[in-house]
Amino acid sequence: MVFLRLLKILRVFARYRLDQLLPANIPFGARVLLALFKFFPVPKMTRGECLRRACEDLGPIFVKFGQLLSTRPDLVPSDIVLELNHLQDNVVPFANEEFQRIVETSLGASVDTIFASYDKAPLASASVAQVHTAVLKDGREVVIKVVRPGIERVIDQDIELLLLVARWVEKNTLDGKRLHPVEIVEDYRTTIFDELDLQREAANASQLRRNFLHSPLLYVPEIYWDYTRSNVLVMERIYGIPVTDINALAAQHTDMKKLAERGVEIFFTQVFEHNFFHADMHPGNIFVATKNPQLPQYIAVDMAIVGSLTREDQYYLARNLLAMFRRDYRLVAELHVQSGWVPKTVRVEELEAAIRTVCEPIFEKPLKEISFANVLLSLFRTARRFDMEVQPQLVLLQKTLLNIEGLGRQLYPDLDLWVTAHPFLERWLKNRFHPKSLWGELKRYAPEWMEKFPQVPDLIFNSLQQLPLISQKLDALEQDVSRRNVQQHRGRRKLIALVAFGAAGYFLYRDTQGSAVLRDWLATDLSPAGVALIAIGLLALWFRK
């Protein structure tokens, strides 16, 4: 099945002649394969439309890749970005009859019984789900979201193909093990299959709604749990302007600078204060409320993918970002070693110099011209020298931050991510060690500590009892290591003796024409090299014990 899927990908690739989008400096083997595509006619479409249609034909994983590209106008040509924007919610819909059948089967009643009205035309059709509008019997306007039928099989085939490629990369490339491609693909498998569980998405939305309840920054629609199942979700219908509709935002005199800055603030609030962030913030999932254009509020939908970090990763990430902003490259290097992101054997001075080489030219530019994406990519290339491993738990965060930066620059090209983030991170680190915060941590964990406290004397007593046994094991291990070392030294000395005697024989044979050696070797003027090698061999045997 994986092989058939690969053939389909190559066929779609050839049909839309995507080889024309690739750079010239690709590997020789790939160039040979792409030469075959020249036998296919060039479609009468723009390059952006070719890429969009290819993503649509290949399914949700490729659609999501296109969605990510559409948020990077600083990396992707504008004509391609414009076309890829159609992937956000304009994927070809499936039949209304199938949609209605899934809803009625899951909820156990006809749509006429459940809803006062139901729109048969889809409101939006995305990569893994489709949405229709309806009105409940009590008059509340809602949207109904249903997972595409049969999508699990297509996703599973694509994941198997990605795993095949990841295993090959991990086994056959120098950076394979450091990059953990198999682990990253496995994490993505978990993420995308979680996205197919609409009850999980509903739970994520409820949590995010609580986190931003009454917030002027972000509004999250309400979930109606009585009508929500694993493949059907019913939630409050929202009205807003799509965040990519720049003309509509400008028409209502939206403060675009404030809008972009609030997007960054929302991201850092989710990551550091709530430790629960919306990790799929592409433009199709984000709207802007029309109530107060001068203090614009975001509206978020589709909370299928969320992320969180450990407390340690939060701390190290915040300190790394601040240290980079202050150009304290020594601290950045030390934090990378302390966090375990690079091996402990790495010399901090060398890592510091490498980070300075990457960052200093970037920070010589005006801050508004600095792209965090370029900083990440440059640091990633530099990290190869120091065996820095990709942190799977940070991959989702990095992708989300790139989305946010790309979106912010679309809204306000002069967006200064660093200036917006800097005071927030300063405040967060200060509050983290504030007495009030420490007291809150103490109250949170005190019951658990008190529960375990009576066990502490027994744990100490048992540990003390184990000390003699541990000492015996260490002594035995030391003796075993010593014995192995002696055996290794003996083996080396025997090898030295063998090599020395062999070389001595060669020199003696050469200097006496061979035949005289056996007859009167004692009377012959022996080669100095031969004598020296005999002496080395004898000494090696003498001291072999």
XYZ file of C-alpha atoms in Angstrom:
545
model
C 0.000 0.000 0.000
C 2.851 2.394 0.811
C 4.377 1.704 -2.600
C 1.081 2.467 -4.327
C 0.778 5.702 -2.355
C 4.315 6.671 -3.406
C 3.389 6.052 -7.045
C 0.348 8.304 -6.642
C 2.492 11.081 -5.156
C 4.929 10.835 -8.063
C 2.043 10.808 -10.558
C 0.496 13.938 -9.032
C 3.937 15.541 -8.891
C 4.363 14.866 -12.612
C 0.797 15.840 -13.571
C 1.249 19.338 -12.163
C 4.932 19.518 -13.157
C 6.027 20.536 -9.662
C 9.604 19.867 -10.761
C 9.535 23.447 -12.069
C 9.301 24.714 -8.468
C 12.461 22.908 -7.307
C 15.911 24.529 -7.164
C 18.599 23.511 -9.629
C 21.060 22.200 -7.010
C 19.199 19.006 -6.087
C 20.962 15.603 -5.801
C 21.960 13.859 -9.044
C 19.626 10.902 -8.455
C 16.661 13.225 -8.026
C 17.594 15.103 -11.218
C 17.608 11.836 -13.163
C 14.126 10.994 -11.846
C 12.779 14.457 -12.600
C 14.085 14.244 -16.167
C 11.288 11.721 -16.809
C 8.679 14.352 -15.879
C 9.583 16.386 -18.970
C 7.547 13.935 -21.015
C 4.401 15.265 -19.265
C 2.758 18.425 -20.656
C 2.999 21.634 -18.658
C -0.476 22.502 -17.201
C -2.107 25.738 -18.293
C -2.163 26.991 -14.717
C -0.041 29.269 -12.602
C 2.640 27.649 -10.471
C 0.682 28.523 -7.332
C -2.456 26.834 -8.622
C -0.415 23.757 -9.619
C 0.938 23.456 -6.081
C -2.479 24.032 -4.501
C -4.201 21.442 -6.654
C -1.440 18.926 -5.980
C -1.871 19.403 -2.223
C -5.642 18.969 -2.535
C -5.270 15.801 -4.603
C -2.813 14.250 -2.135
C -4.897 14.766 1.002
C -4.752 16.271 4.491
C -1.046 15.953 5.274
C -0.108 17.783 2.081
C -2.903 20.314 2.571
C -1.465 21.148 5.981
C 1.962 21.561 4.417
C 0.460 24.031 1.962
C -1.246 25.855 4.821
C 2.101 26.288 6.557
C 3.697 27.653 3.372
C 0.855 30.153 2.953
C 1.831 31.841 6.236
C 5.408 32.524 5.123
C 5.291 35.424 2.604
C 8.890 36.238 3.551
C 10.017 32.807 2.332
C 7.457 31.952 -0.387
C 6.700 34.095 -3.483
C 3.545 36.193 -3.123
C 1.743 34.589 -6.082
C 2.102 31.141 -4.488
C 1.018 32.442 -1.052
C -2.109 33.989 -2.597
C -3.104 30.691 -4.194
C -2.269 28.547 -1.152
C -4.560 30.716 0.977
C -7.453 28.858 -0.694
C -6.367 25.712 1.157
C -7.486 27.159 4.475
C -11.194 26.403 4.080
C -11.905 25.792 0.406
C -10.946 22.126 0.024
C -13.368 20.244 -2.246
C -16.356 19.215 -0.029
C -17.879 15.760 0.198
C -21.582 15.131 -0.453
C -24.202 16.623 1.865
C -26.026 13.255 1.994
C -22.933 11.659 3.516
C -22.538 14.555 5.959
C -26.159 14.290 7.088
C -25.924 10.507 7.454
C -22.886 10.796 9.770
C -24.619 13.440 11.938
C -27.838 11.449 12.286
C -26.029 8.170 13.010
C -23.827 9.748 15.686
C -26.532 11.792 17.409
C -29.231 9.149 17.078
C -31.897 11.401 15.545
C -32.693 13.162 12.283
C -31.388 16.663 11.669
C -34.964 17.940 11.544
C -35.526 16.644 15.083
C -32.313 18.120 16.503
C -32.131 21.448 14.670
C -34.693 24.121 13.885
C -32.898 24.673 10.588
C -29.940 23.097 8.820
C -27.966 24.445 5.854
C -27.160 21.751 3.294
C -24.434 23.836 1.662
C -21.118 23.662 3.569
C -19.857 26.786 5.293
C -16.259 25.559 5.016
C -14.480 22.450 3.838
C -11.040 21.808 5.340
C -8.458 19.065 5.046
C -9.855 16.655 7.641
C -13.364 17.953 8.319
C -16.348 19.801 6.865
C -18.596 22.406 8.509
C -22.286 23.263 8.022
C -24.380 25.855 9.841
C -27.575 25.186 11.781
C -29.890 26.640 14.429
C -30.830 24.757 17.593
C -34.455 24.482 18.713
C -33.854 27.209 21.316
C -32.617 29.633 18.631
C -28.885 29.447 19.227
C -26.848 29.595 16.011
C -24.289 26.798 15.735
C -21.887 25.141 13.337
C -21.665 21.370 12.873
C -18.256 19.877 12.194
C -17.869 16.324 10.844
C -14.703 14.320 10.132
C -14.274 13.382 6.477
C -15.261 9.756 5.894
C -12.346 7.394 5.100
C -9.720 9.970 5.967
C -8.020 7.687 8.509
C -6.901 5.256 5.791
C -5.313 7.998 3.660
C -3.509 9.506 6.653
C -2.236 6.109 7.758
C -0.754 5.456 4.301
C 0.982 8.845 4.279
C 2.379 8.315 7.768
C 3.762 4.906 6.775
C 5.440 6.530 3.781
C 6.898 9.283 5.952
C 8.166 6.661 8.424
C 9.836 4.778 5.591
C 11.641 7.936 4.507
C 12.462 8.864 8.129
C 14.019 5.453 8.846
C 16.139 5.723 5.710
C 17.293 9.223 6.686
C 18.084 8.131 10.252
C 20.081 5.132 9.062
C 21.894 6.533 6.042
C 22.659 10.190 6.748
C 25.147 11.843 9.060
C 22.498 13.977 10.773
C 19.851 11.243 10.884
C 20.226 10.146 14.495
C 20.643 13.691 15.775
C 17.476 14.895 14.044
C 15.269 12.039 15.362
C 13.160 11.924 12.167
C 11.374 8.716 13.194
C 10.444 10.168 16.579
C 9.178 13.361 14.947
C 7.011 11.438 12.480
C 5.631 9.291 15.322
C 4.768 12.457 17.234
C 3.062 13.817 14.135
C 1.104 10.566 13.809
C -0.212 11.056 17.342
C -1.005 14.703 16.663
C -2.916 14.214 13.434
C -4.919 11.226 14.691
C -5.808 13.229 17.788
C -7.137 15.826 15.358
C -9.629 13.261 14.085
C -11.142 12.913 17.575
C -13.606 15.804 17.788
C -14.318 15.183 21.471
C -10.661 15.858 22.173
C -10.889 19.049 20.119
C -13.989 20.069 22.083
C -12.144 19.514 25.368
C -9.212 21.617 24.101
C -11.590 24.390 23.065
C -13.272 24.380 26.483
C -9.904 24.691 28.237
C -8.755 27.494 25.941
C -12.073 29.280 26.439
C -11.622 29.155 30.234
C -8.057 30.465 29.915
C -9.206 33.549 27.948
C -12.643 34.030 29.473
C -13.459 37.786 29.476
C -10.065 38.491 27.822
C -9.901 41.423 25.362
C -7.270 39.508 23.360
C -8.981 36.291 22.282
C -12.488 34.850 22.092
C -13.132 31.105 21.874
C -16.648 29.908 20.955
C -18.694 27.766 23.317
C -18.938 23.984 22.883
C -22.361 22.293 23.089
C -21.507 18.975 24.661
C -24.987 17.436 24.305
C -24.448 17.334 20.535
C -20.760 16.418 20.424
C -19.338 12.977 19.639
C -15.985 11.592 18.474
C -16.778 12.395 14.823
C -19.335 15.221 15.248
C -18.837 18.556 17.009
C -21.446 21.292 17.533
C -20.265 24.690 18.713
C -21.347 28.328 18.847
C -21.312 30.103 15.510
C -19.070 33.153 15.427
C -19.036 36.154 13.116
C -15.826 37.904 12.213
C -13.487 38.927 9.423
C -11.007 36.295 8.202
C -7.596 37.437 9.352
C -6.258 37.276 5.777
C -8.928 39.646 4.429
C -6.730 42.722 4.664
C -9.111 44.867 2.615
C -12.060 44.200 4.951
C -9.896 44.887 8.004
C -8.691 48.145 6.474
C -12.255 49.147 5.538
C -13.307 49.112 9.196
C -10.117 51.030 10.135
C -8.577 48.212 12.148
C -5.401 49.129 14.027
C -3.146 46.676 12.161
C -0.115 47.304 14.376
C -2.149 46.556 17.501
C -3.661 43.500 15.814
C -0.245 42.032 14.942
C 1.188 42.766 18.393
C -1.816 41.199 20.119
C -1.281 38.040 18.075
C 2.253 37.758 19.433
C 1.030 38.514 22.970
C -1.614 35.776 22.708
C 1.031 33.279 21.655
C 3.421 34.052 24.516
C 0.556 34.146 27.030
C -0.510 30.658 25.971
C 3.026 29.238 26.023
C 4.364 30.743 29.234
C 1.408 31.695 31.439
C -1.111 28.980 30.540
C 1.316 26.344 29.165
C -1.472 25.369 26.765
C -1.171 26.789 23.269
C -3.202 26.574 20.073
C -0.702 24.857 17.771
C -2.597 25.132 14.474
C -2.977 28.883 14.105
C -3.000 29.087 10.334
C -5.148 31.902 8.845
C -8.134 29.638 8.152
C -8.583 29.144 11.906
C -8.375 32.806 12.927
C -10.900 35.635 12.616
C -11.056 39.212 13.893
C -14.068 40.565 15.782
C -15.773 43.657 14.392
C -16.797 45.233 17.719
C -13.787 47.481 18.393
C -11.403 47.916 15.421
C -9.021 50.116 17.422
C -8.615 47.404 20.075
C -9.124 44.359 17.852
C -9.936 40.981 19.357
C -9.040 37.648 17.764
C -11.471 34.734 17.457
C -9.968 31.239 17.291
C -11.560 28.047 15.996
C -10.316 24.493 15.347
C -8.457 23.608 18.552
C -7.655 20.055 17.455
C -3.903 20.525 17.873
C -2.620 22.015 21.114
C 0.777 21.857 22.758
C 2.436 22.266 26.140
C 5.976 22.292 27.544
C 7.612 21.048 30.700
C 8.462 23.666 33.311
C 12.141 23.115 32.511
C 11.638 23.721 28.792
C 9.574 26.835 29.522
C 12.366 28.231 31.708
C 15.225 27.438 29.334
C 13.300 28.689 26.300
C 12.470 32.021 27.945
C 16.044 32.550 29.123
C 17.432 31.585 25.700
C 15.205 34.100 23.918
C 16.104 36.884 26.353
C 19.808 36.077 26.194
C 19.723 36.170 22.398
C 17.895 39.497 22.484
C 20.600 40.905 24.796
C 23.354 39.328 22.676
C 24.570 37.370 25.705
C 25.872 34.491 23.594
C 27.809 32.986 26.488
C 24.572 32.488 28.401
C 22.872 31.008 25.329
C 25.692 28.457 25.036
C 25.597 27.622 28.753
C 21.810 27.170 28.674
C 22.077 24.773 25.733
C 24.518 22.633 27.714
C 22.557 22.850 30.991
C 19.300 21.854 29.299
C 20.900 18.844 27.624
C 20.165 20.166 24.125
C 23.851 19.678 23.301
C 26.217 17.056 24.808
C 27.961 17.901 28.085
C 31.318 17.366 26.364
C 30.848 20.419 24.123
C 33.187 23.292 24.962
C 31.056 26.281 25.915
C 33.604 28.717 24.426
C 33.378 27.097 20.992
C 29.570 27.005 21.064
C 29.474 30.643 22.173
C 31.709 31.675 19.266
C 29.559 29.763 16.779
C 26.319 31.343 18.071
C 27.913 34.806 17.943
C 28.961 34.195 14.334
C 25.360 33.400 13.389
C 23.520 36.031 15.412
C 25.755 39.098 15.282
C 25.242 39.866 11.556
C 21.477 39.428 12.023
C 21.226 41.824 14.952
C 23.193 44.469 13.074
C 20.025 44.946 11.016
C 17.045 47.017 12.224
C 14.946 44.856 14.507
C 11.922 45.042 12.223
C 13.968 43.323 9.492
C 14.901 40.350 11.666
C 13.034 37.144 10.873
C 12.888 34.650 13.698
C 12.532 31.929 11.063
C 15.928 32.839 9.604
C 17.489 32.912 13.073
C 16.178 29.420 13.788
C 17.371 28.027 10.480
C 20.842 29.534 10.892
C 21.207 28.220 14.422
C 19.976 24.822 13.274
C 22.711 24.619 10.633
C 25.347 25.720 13.146
C 24.169 23.136 15.686
C 25.272 20.289 13.452
C 28.872 20.973 14.417
C 28.039 20.341 18.066
C 25.775 17.287 17.680
C 22.769 19.262 18.893
C 19.734 17.000 18.855
C 16.326 18.110 17.622
C 13.986 18.456 20.594
C 10.701 16.787 19.537
C 8.800 18.540 22.319
C 9.792 21.896 20.792
C 9.029 21.104 17.154
C 5.315 21.942 17.521
C 6.163 25.151 19.346
C 8.653 26.208 16.672
C 6.093 25.565 13.907
C 3.485 27.615 15.770
C 5.887 30.502 16.345
C 6.772 30.545 12.642
C 3.037 30.638 11.832
C 2.531 33.544 14.220
C 5.438 35.524 12.826
C 4.332 34.905 9.248
C 0.768 35.928 10.042
C 1.917 39.016 11.931
C 4.069 40.185 9.036
C 1.120 39.763 6.662
C -0.979 42.051 8.865
C 1.748 44.565 9.678
C 4.976 44.199 7.653
C 6.955 46.230 10.202
C 6.061 43.849 13.031
C 8.918 43.696 15.540
C 8.541 40.299 17.165
C 11.428 40.870 19.549
C 10.240 44.202 20.932
C 6.769 42.752 21.487
C 8.056 39.593 23.161
C 10.883 41.084 25.223
C 8.878 42.846 27.968
C 6.547 39.866 28.215
C 9.442 37.437 28.827
C 11.082 39.837 31.296
C 7.839 40.045 33.266
C 7.271 36.281 33.150
C 10.731 35.433 34.513
C 10.360 38.041 37.243
C 6.954 36.676 38.276
C 8.201 33.077 38.181
C 10.434 33.714 41.195
C 8.198 36.236 42.931
C 7.407 35.276 46.556
C 3.708 35.178 45.700
C 4.375 32.666 42.884
C 6.627 30.559 45.102
C 3.966 30.558 47.808
C 1.424 29.404 45.236
C 3.718 26.536 44.218
C 4.165 25.595 47.856
C 0.389 25.487 48.429
C -0.098 23.445 45.272
C 2.428 20.727 46.090
C 2.303 20.812 49.907
C -0.410 18.098 50.224
C 1.652 15.714 48.105
C 4.798 16.465 50.111
C 2.946 15.964 53.398
C 1.572 12.649 52.121
C 5.100 11.434 51.357
C 6.826 12.936 54.392
C 6.083 10.021 56.800
C 7.880 7.697 54.357
C 11.093 9.749 54.423
C 12.659 8.124 57.559
C 12.083 4.631 56.118
C 13.554 5.674 52.789
C 16.660 7.064 54.525
C 17.036 3.949 56.730
C 16.645 1.613 53.743
C 19.186 3.631 51.767
C 21.690 3.365 54.608
C 21.136 -0.392 54.760
C 21.872 -0.634 51.061
C 25.207 1.169 51.358
C 27.318 -1.966 52.187
C 25.726 -3.873 49.309
C 26.328 -0.940 46.952
C 29.937 -0.768 48.164
C 30.417 -4.488 47.490
C 28.975 -4.133 44.006
C 31.245 -1.179 43.300
C 34.290 -3.135 44.532
C 33.337 -6.110 42.360
C 32.823 -3.801 39.395
C 36.190 -2.157 40.028
C 37.913 -5.551 40.222
C 36.208 -6.647 37.020
C 37.302 -3.470 35.252
C 40.843 -3.901 36.580
C 40.933 -7.521 35.403
C 39.721 -6.526 31.964
C 42.352 -3.788 31.800
C 45.110 -6.287 32.707
C 43.884 -8.656 30.011
C 43.815 -5.845 27.487
C 47.372 -4.768 28.451
C 48.609 -8.349 28.101
C 47.013 -8.637 24.706
C 48.586 -5.371 23.574
C 52.035 -6.429 24.804
C 51.820 -9.803 23.100
C 50.849 -8.040 19.908
C 53.787 -5.620 20.297
C 56.151 -8.561 20.834
C 54.810 -10.404 17.804
C 55.117 -7.356 15.582
C 58.595 -6.554 16.917
C 59.947 -10.103 16.373
C 58.407 -10.216 12.907
C 59.946 -6.882 11.910
C 63.300 -7.909 13.420
C 63.268 -11.109 11.385
C 62.644 -9.096 8.254
C 65.594 -6.786 8.888
C 67.918 -9.686 9.770
C 66.891 -11.626 6.692
C 67.411 -8.578 4.516
C 70.859 -7.706 5.897
C 72.311 -11.259 5.762
C 70.655 -12.397 2.500
C 68.553 -14.832 4.469
C 70.634 -18.037 4.146
C 73.382 -16.889 6.525
C 70.954 -16.206 9.312
C 70.298 -19.822 10.197
C 73.958 -20.799 9.857
C 75.977 -18.161 11.670
C 73.629 -15.433 12.863
C 75.613 -14.856 16.027
C 78.716 -13.943 14.029
C 76.914 -11.575 11.687
C 76.857 -7.819 12.170
C 73.177 -7.534 12.903
C 71.127 -4.626 11.681
C 70.697 -2.005 14.437
C 66.974 -1.894 13.645
C 66.759 -5.658 14.028
C 68.544 -5.590 17.394
C 66.304 -2.813 18.649
C 63.120 -4.657 17.605
C 64.314 -7.892 19.306
C 64.882 -5.891 22.485
C 61.383 -4.391 22.288
C 59.859 -7.829 21.803
C 61.731 -9.300 24.788
C 60.748 -6.389 27.028
C 57.106 -6.700 26.008
C 57.136 -10.392 26.931
C 59.049 -9.785 30.171
C 56.584 -7.197 31.452
C 53.437 -8.866 30.152
C 52.318 -9.621 33.709
